[in-house]
mmCIF file of C-alpha atoms in Angstrom:
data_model
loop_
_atom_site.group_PDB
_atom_site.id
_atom_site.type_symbol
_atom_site.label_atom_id
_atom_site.label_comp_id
_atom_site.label_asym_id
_atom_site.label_seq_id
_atom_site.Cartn_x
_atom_site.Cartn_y
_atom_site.Cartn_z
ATOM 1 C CA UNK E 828 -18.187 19.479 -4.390
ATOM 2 C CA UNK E 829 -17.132 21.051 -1.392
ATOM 3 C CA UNK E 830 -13.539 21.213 -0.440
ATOM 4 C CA UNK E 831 -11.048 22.019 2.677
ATOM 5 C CA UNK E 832 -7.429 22.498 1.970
ATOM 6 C CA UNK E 833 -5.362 21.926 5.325
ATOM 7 C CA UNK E 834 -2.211 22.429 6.469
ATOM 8 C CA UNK E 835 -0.164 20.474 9.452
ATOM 9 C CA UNK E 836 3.582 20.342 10.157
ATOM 10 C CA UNK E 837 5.169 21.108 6.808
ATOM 11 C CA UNK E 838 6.379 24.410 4.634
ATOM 12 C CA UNK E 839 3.326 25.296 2.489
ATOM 13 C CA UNK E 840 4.673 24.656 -0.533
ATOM 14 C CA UNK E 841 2.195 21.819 -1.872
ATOM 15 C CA UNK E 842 -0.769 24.251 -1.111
ATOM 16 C CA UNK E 843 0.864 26.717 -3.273
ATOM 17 C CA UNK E 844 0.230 24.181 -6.112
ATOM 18 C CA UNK E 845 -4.154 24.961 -5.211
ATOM 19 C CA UNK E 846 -2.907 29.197 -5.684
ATOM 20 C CA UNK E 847 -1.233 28.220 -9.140
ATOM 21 C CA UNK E 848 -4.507 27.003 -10.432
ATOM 22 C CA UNK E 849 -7.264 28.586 -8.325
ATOM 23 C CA UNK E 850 -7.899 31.139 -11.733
ATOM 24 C CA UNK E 851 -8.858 27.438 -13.423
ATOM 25 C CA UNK E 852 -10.645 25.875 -9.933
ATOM 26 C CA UNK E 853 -12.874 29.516 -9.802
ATOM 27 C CA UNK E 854 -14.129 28.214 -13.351
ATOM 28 C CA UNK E 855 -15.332 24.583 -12.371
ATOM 29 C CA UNK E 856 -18.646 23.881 -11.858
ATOM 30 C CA UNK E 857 -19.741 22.143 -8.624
ATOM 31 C CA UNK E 858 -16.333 23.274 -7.431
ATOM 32 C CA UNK E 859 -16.397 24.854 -3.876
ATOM 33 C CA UNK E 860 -13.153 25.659 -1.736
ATOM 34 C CA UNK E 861 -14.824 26.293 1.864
ATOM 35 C CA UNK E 862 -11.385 26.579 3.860
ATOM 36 C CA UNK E 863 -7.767 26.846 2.735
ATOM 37 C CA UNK E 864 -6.340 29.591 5.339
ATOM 38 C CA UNK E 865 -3.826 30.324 3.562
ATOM 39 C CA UNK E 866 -5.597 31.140 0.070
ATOM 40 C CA UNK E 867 -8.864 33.013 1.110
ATOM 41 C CA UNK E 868 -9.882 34.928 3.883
ATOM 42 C CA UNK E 869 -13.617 33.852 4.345
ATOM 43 C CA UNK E 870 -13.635 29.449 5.666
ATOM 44 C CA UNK E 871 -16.481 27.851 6.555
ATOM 45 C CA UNK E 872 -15.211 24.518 8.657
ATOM 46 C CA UNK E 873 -18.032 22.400 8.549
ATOM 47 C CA UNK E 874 -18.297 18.805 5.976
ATOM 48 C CA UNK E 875 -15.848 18.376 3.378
ATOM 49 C CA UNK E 876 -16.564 16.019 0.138
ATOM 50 C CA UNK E 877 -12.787 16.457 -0.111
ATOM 51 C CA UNK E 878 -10.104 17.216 2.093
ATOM 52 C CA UNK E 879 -6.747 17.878 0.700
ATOM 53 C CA UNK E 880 -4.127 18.015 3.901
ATOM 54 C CA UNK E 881 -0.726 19.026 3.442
ATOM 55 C CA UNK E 882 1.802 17.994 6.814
ATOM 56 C CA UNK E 883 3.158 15.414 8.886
ATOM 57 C CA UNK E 884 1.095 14.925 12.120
ATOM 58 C CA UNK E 885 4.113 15.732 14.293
ATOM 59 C CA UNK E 886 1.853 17.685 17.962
ATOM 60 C CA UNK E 887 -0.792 16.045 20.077
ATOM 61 C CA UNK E 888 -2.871 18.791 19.004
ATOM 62 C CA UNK E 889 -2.626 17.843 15.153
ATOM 63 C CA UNK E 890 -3.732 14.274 16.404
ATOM 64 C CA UNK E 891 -6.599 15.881 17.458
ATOM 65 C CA UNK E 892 -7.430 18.195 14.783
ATOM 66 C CA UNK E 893 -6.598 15.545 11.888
ATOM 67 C CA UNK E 894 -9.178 12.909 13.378
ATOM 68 C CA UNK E 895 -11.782 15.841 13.409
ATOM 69 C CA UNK E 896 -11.120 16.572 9.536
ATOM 70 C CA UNK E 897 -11.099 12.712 9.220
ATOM 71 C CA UNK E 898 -14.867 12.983 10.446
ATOM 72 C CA UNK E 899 -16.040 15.808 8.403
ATOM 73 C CA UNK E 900 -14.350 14.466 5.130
ATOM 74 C CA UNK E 901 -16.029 11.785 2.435
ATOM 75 C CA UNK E 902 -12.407 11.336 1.105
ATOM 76 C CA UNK E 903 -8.789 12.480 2.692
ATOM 77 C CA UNK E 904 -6.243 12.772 0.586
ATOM 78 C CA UNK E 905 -2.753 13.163 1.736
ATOM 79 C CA UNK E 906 -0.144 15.784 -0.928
ATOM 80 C CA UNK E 907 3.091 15.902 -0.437
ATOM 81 C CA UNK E 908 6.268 13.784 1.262
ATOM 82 C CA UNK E 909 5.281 15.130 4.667
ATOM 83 C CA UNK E 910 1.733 13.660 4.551
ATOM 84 C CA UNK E 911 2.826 10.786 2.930
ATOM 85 C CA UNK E 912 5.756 9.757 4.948
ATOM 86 C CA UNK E 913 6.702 12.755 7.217
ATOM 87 C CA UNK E 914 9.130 14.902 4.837
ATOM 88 C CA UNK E 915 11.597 16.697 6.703
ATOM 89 C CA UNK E 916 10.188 16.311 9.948
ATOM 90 C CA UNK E 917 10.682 12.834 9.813
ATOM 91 C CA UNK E 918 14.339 13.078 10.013
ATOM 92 C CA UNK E 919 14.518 13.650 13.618
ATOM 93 C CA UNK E 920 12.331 10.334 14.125
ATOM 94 C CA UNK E 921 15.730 8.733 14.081
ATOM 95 C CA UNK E 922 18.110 11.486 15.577
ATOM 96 C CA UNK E 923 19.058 12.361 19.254
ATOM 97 C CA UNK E 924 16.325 14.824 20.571
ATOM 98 C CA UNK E 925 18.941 16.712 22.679
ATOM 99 C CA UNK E 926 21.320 17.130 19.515
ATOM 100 C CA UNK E 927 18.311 18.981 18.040
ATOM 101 C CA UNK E 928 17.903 21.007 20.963
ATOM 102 C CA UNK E 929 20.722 22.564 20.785
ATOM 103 C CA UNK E 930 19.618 24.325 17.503
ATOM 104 C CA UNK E 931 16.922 26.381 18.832
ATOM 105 C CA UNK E 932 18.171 26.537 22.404
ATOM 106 C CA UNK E 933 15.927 29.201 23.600
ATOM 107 C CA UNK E 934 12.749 27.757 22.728
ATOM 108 C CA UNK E 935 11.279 24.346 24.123
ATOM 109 C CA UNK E 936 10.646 23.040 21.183
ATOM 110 C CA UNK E 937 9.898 19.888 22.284
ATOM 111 C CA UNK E 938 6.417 20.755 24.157
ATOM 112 C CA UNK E 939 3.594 18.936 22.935
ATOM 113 C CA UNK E 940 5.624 17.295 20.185
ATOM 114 C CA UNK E 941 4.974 13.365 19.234
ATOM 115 C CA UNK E 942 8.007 11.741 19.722
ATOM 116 C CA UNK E 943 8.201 10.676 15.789
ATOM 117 C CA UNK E 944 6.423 13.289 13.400
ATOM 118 C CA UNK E 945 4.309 10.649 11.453
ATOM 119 C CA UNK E 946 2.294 10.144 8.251
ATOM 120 C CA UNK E 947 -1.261 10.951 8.300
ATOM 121 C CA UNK E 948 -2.233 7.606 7.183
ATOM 122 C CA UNK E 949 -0.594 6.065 10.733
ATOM 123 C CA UNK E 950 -3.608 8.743 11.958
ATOM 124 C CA UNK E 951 -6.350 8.099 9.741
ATOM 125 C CA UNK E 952 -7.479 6.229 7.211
ATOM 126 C CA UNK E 953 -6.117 8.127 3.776
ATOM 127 C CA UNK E 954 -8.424 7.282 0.697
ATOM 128 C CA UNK E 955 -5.651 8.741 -1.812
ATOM 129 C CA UNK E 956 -2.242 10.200 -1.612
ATOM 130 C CA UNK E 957 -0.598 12.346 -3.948
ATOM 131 C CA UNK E 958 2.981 12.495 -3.809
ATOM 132 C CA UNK E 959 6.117 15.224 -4.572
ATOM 133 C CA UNK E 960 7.912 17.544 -2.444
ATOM 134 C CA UNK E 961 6.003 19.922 -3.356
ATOM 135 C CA UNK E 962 3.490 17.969 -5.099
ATOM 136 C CA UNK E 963 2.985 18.895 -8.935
ATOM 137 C CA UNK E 964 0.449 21.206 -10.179
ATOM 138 C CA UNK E 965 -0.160 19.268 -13.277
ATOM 139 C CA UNK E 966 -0.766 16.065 -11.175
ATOM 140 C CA UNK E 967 -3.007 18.498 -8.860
ATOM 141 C CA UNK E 968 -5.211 19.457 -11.921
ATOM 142 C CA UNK E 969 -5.342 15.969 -13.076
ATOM 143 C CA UNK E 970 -6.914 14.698 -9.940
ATOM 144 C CA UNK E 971 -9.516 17.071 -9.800
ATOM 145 C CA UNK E 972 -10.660 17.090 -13.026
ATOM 146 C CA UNK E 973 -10.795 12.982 -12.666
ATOM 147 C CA UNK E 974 -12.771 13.283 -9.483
ATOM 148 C CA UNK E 975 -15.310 15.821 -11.131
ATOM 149 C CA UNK E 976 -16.033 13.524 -13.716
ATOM 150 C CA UNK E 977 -16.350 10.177 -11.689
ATOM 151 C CA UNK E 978 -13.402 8.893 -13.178
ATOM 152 C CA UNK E 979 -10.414 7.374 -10.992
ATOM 153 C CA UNK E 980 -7.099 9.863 -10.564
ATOM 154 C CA UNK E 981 -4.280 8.230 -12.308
ATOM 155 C CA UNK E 982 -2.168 5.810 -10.489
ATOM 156 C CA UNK E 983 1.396 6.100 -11.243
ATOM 157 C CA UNK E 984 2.122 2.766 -10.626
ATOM 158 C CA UNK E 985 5.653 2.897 -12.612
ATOM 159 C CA UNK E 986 8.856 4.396 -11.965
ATOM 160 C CA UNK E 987 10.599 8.203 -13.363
ATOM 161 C CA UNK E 988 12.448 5.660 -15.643
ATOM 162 C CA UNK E 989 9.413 5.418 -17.891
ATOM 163 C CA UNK E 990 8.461 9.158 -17.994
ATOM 164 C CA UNK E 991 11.962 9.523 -18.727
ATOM 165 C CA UNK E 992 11.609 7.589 -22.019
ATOM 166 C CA UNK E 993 8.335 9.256 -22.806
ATOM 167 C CA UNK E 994 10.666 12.599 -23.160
ATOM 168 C CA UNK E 995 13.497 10.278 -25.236
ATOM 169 C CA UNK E 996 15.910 11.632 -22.712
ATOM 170 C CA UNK E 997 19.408 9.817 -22.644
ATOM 171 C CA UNK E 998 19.429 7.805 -19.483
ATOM 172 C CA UNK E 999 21.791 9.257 -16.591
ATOM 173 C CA UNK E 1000 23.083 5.782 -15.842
ATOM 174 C CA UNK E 1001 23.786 5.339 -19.141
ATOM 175 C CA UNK E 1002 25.905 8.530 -18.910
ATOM 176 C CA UNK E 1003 27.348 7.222 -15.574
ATOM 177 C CA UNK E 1004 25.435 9.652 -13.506
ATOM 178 C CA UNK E 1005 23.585 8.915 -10.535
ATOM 179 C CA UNK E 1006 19.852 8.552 -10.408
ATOM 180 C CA UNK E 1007 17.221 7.317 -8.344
ATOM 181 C CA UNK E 1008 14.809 7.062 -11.377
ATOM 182 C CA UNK E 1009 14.638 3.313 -11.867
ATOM 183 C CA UNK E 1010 13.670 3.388 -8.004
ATOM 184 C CA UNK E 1011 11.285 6.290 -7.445
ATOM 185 C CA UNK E 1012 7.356 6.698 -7.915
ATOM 186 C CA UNK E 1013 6.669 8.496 -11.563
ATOM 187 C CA UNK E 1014 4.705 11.946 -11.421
ATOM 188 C CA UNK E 1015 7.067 14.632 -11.717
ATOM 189 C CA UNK E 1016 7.354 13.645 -15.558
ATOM 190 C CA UNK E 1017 10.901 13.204 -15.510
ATOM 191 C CA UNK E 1018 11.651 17.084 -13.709
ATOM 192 C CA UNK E 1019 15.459 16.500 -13.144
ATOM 193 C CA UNK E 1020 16.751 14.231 -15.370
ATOM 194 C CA UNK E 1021 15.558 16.397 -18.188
ATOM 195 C CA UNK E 1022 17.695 18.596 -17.330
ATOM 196 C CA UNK E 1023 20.717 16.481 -16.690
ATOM 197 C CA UNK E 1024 20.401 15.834 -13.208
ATOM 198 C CA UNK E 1025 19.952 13.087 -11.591
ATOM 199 C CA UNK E 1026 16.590 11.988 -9.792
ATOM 200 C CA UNK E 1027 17.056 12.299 -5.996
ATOM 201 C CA UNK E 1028 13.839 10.718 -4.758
ATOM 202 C CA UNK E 1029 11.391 12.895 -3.814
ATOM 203 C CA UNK E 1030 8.322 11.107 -4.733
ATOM 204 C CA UNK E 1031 9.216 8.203 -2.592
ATOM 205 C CA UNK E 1032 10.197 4.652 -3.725
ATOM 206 C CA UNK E 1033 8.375 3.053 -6.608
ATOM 207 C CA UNK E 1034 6.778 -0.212 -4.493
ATOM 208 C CA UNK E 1035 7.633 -2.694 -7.092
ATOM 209 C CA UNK E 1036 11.164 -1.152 -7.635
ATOM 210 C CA UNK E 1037 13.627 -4.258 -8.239
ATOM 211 C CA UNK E 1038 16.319 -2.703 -5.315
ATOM 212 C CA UNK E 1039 18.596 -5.692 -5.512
ATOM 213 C CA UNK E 1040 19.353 -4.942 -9.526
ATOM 214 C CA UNK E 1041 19.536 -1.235 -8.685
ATOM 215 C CA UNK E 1042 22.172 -2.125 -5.657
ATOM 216 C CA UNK E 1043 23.988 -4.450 -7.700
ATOM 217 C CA UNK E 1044 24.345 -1.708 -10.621
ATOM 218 C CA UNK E 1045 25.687 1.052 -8.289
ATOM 219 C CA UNK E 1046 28.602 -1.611 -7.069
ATOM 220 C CA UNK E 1047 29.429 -2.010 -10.177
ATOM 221 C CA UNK E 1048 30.124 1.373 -11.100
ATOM 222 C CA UNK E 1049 31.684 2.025 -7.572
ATOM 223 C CA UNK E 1050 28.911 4.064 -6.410
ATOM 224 C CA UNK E 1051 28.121 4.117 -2.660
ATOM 225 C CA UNK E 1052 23.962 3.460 -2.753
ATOM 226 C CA UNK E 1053 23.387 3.686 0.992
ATOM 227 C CA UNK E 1054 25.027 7.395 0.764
ATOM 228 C CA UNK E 1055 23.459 8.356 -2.289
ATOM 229 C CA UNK E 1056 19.990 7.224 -1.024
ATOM 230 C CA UNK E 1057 20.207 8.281 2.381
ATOM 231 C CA UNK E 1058 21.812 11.753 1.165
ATOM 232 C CA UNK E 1059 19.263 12.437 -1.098
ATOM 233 C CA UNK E 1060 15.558 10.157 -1.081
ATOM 234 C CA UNK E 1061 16.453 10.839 3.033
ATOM 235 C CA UNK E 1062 15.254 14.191 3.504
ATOM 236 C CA UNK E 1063 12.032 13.694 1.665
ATOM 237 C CA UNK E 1064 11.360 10.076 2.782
ATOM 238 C CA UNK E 1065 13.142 9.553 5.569
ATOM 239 C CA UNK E 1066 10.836 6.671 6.569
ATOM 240 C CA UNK E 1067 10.458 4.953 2.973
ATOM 241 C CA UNK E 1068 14.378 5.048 3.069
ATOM 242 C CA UNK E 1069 14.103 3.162 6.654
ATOM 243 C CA UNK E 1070 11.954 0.554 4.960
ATOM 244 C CA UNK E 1071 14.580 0.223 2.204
ATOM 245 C CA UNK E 1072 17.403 -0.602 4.123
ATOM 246 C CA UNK E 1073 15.231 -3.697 6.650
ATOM 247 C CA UNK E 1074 13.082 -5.126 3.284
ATOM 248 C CA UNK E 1075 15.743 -5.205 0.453
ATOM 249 C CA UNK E 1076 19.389 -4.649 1.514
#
């Protein structure tokens, strides 16, 4: 299997999840890494069985270059918030473009830039998606190994709420904590509320999530949910959080 490892608008950190395990990828059979720039210094950039791309789409140019890994690729598969839903770079979809200016004030930083910083499946077509900011290295592993064995990755069709159970933690609700748990896609294996804090989103909304029971729970304990979502699923999923707020509430 031969695979490219790509990076667009984004920090790095998912592909750093590929560097925890390349001692274990050297080992597979079949197994062939052909470009990842920022793991090896010899690519070859030609046909990929899988591509693995890490990014928002957020330039003309990565319009370009993303519909030319599209071709090459059997299967695409999106890792990480930024791929999924833009990340961070999403954020300024819905902010002033002259308040961001002013940050870097010396540098056009708005040449060649898309005016939102989008997914890559509003791109491409995306055959699989792996979610986390950054995504996990167990869930990484998991997917390859599936895919080298013809079976289907594991679809975490279920919310943190049940991985939290799996662990027997006490849940943070319970406790009269805040947590996005009974809202947010599983995959992380609980991370956060294992360690007694509560679950701020970043594996984007769990699609069958019941928001209205979640909203009517966070009134009742005199919790503001628009603040605690938007201040913490926001800058992760900025656009999941958009689709909240029109759909549900």
């Amino acid at each position: 299997m031969r695979v490219g490892i790509f990076k667009f608008s984004s920090c790095d950190g998912c592909q750093l999840s590929f560097i925890n395990l390349s001692g274990e990828l050297a080992e597979l059979e079949n197994f062939s890494i052909d470009y990842f720039l920022e793991g090896q210094s010899v690519n070859n950039y030609e046909y990929f069985d899988f591509s693995f791309v890490e990014g928002s789409v957020s330039t003309t140019e990565e319009i370009e270059r993303i519909k030319d890994i599209r071709e090459r690729s059997k299967v695409l598969v999106g890792i990480g918030a930024c791929a999924v839903s833009g990340g961070v770079q999403s954020i300024r979809n819905f902010r002033n473009i002259d308040d961001i200016k002013t940050v870097y004030n010396t540098v056009d930083i708005t040449k060649n830039v898309l005016e939102n910083a989008l997914p890559i499946s509003q791109v491409v077509k995306v055959d699989f998606e792996i979610r986390g900011c950054p995504v996990s290295t167990d869930v990484v592993k998991d997917f390859i190994n599936s895919i080298l064995i013809g079976k289907s990755p594991h679809n975490y069709n279920y919310p943190v709420c049940l991985e939290c159970k799996r662990r027997g933690n006490i849940c943070l609700l319970v406790l009269n904590k805040p947590c996005l748990g009974p809202i947010t896609t599983a995959g992380c294996n609980a991370l956060c509320p294992s360690v007694n804090r509560g679950c701020y989103g970043c594996f984007g909304p769990y699609k069958d999530a019941n928001i209205e029971a979640f909203y009517n729970l966070f009134k009742e304990k005199g919790w503001g949910i628009r603040d605690f979502i938007e201040n913490s699923l926001n800058p992760y999923n900025h656009l999941f959080v958009e689709k909240l707020w029109k759909q549900n509430l």
